[in-house]
Structure formats: structure tokens, C-alpha cells
Tab-separated table of C-alpha atoms in Angstrom:
chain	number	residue	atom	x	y	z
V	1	UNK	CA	-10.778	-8.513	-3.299
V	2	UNK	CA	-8.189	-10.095	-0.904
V	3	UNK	CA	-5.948	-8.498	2.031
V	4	UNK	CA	-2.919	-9.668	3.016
V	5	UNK	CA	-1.798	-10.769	6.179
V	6	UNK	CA	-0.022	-9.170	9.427
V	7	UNK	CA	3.568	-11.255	9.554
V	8	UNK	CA	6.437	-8.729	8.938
V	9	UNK	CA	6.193	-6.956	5.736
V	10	UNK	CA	2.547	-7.963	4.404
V	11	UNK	CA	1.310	-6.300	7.131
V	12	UNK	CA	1.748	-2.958	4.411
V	13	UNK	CA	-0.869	-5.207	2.248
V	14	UNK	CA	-3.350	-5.529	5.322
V	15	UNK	CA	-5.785	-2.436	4.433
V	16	UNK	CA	-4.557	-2.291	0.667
V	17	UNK	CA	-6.629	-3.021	-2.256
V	18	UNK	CA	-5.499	-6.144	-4.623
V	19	UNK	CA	-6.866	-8.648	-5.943
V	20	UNK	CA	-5.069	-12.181	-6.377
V	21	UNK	CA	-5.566	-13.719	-9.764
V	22	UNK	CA	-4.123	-17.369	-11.174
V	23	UNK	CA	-3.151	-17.009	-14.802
V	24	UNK	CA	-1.934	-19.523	-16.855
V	25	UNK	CA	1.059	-19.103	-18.521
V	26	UNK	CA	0.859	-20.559	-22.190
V	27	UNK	CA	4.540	-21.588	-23.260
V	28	UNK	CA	4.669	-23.916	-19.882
V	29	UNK	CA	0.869	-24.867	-18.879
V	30	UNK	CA	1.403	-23.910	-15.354
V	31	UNK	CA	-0.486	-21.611	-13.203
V	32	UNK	CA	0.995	-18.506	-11.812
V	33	UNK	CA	-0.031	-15.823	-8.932
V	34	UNK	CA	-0.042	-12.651	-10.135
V	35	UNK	CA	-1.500	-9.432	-7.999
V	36	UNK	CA	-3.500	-6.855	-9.160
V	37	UNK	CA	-3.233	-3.786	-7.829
V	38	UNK	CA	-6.920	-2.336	-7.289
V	39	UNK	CA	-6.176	1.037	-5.904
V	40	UNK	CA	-7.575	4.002	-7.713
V	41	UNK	CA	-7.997	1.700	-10.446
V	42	UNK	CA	-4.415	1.609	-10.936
V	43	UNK	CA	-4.306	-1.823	-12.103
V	44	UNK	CA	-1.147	-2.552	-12.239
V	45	UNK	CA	0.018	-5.867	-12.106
V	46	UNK	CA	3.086	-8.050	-10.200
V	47	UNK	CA	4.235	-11.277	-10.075
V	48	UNK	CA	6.107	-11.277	-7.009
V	49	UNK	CA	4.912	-10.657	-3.297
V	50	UNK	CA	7.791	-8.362	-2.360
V	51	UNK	CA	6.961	-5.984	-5.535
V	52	UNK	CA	3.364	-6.068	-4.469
V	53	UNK	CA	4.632	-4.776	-0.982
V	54	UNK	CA	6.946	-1.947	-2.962
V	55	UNK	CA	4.116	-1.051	-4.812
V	56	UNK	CA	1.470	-0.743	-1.851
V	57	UNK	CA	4.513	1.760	0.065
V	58	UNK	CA	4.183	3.950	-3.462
V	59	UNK	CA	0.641	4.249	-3.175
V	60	UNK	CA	1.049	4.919	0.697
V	61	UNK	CA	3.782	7.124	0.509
V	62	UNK	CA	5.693	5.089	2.815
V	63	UNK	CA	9.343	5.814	2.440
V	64	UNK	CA	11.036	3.128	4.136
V	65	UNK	CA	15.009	4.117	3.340
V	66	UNK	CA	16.818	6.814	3.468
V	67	UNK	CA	18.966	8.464	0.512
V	68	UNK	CA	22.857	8.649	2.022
V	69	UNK	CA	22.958	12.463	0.519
């Protein structure tokens, strides 16, 4: 289980459970991050940090923006 750091927005992923995992993606033979998300045993996962982050507010109920209504 990993935590991610403090700079900006990953601070969200600080006290969140995920788990970073290399998988190998077959068509090209490269290696890929991918994050698990490990909370509640959601297990959901994401290839991108940002949708990690999005993810995390979900869980959190962080609502970050506001609706223009």
C-alpha cells in the first residue's frame, strides 16, 4: 500500500488508500502504472494520476467546483 505525496494536488492522495501496480501491456511489451484504488475494497482501477486524484475527492466527498446554476 503506497501514499502519495504533499505537492499541490496529491496531497488529496496523502491519507488515501491505493496501491501502485506495473502491468504490462501485451500488444506493445511495455510497462505501465496503473493505481488501484483500495478503499472499501472498491478496487477500481486508473491509469492516470489526475483520475486517481478525481477518484480519491469521490470517495472523500470533496467537491472542489461549483455548478454555475
Amino acid at each position: 500500500m503506497r501514499t502519495g505525496g504533499s505537492r499541490g494536488e496529491l496531497g488529496i492522495l496523502k491519507d488515501f488508500e491505493y496501491e501502485i501496480v506495473m502491468r504490462k501491456n501485451e500488444a506493445t511489451g511495455n510497462w505501465n502504472t496503473v493505481y488501484r484504488c483500495k478503499y472499501k475494497n472498491c478496487d477500481k482501477i486508473m491509469e492516470r494520476t489526475w483520475n486517481m486524484i478525481d477518484h480519491a475527492r469521490m470517495h472523500q466527498g470533496i467537491k472542489p467546483y461549483k455548478c454555475g446554476e
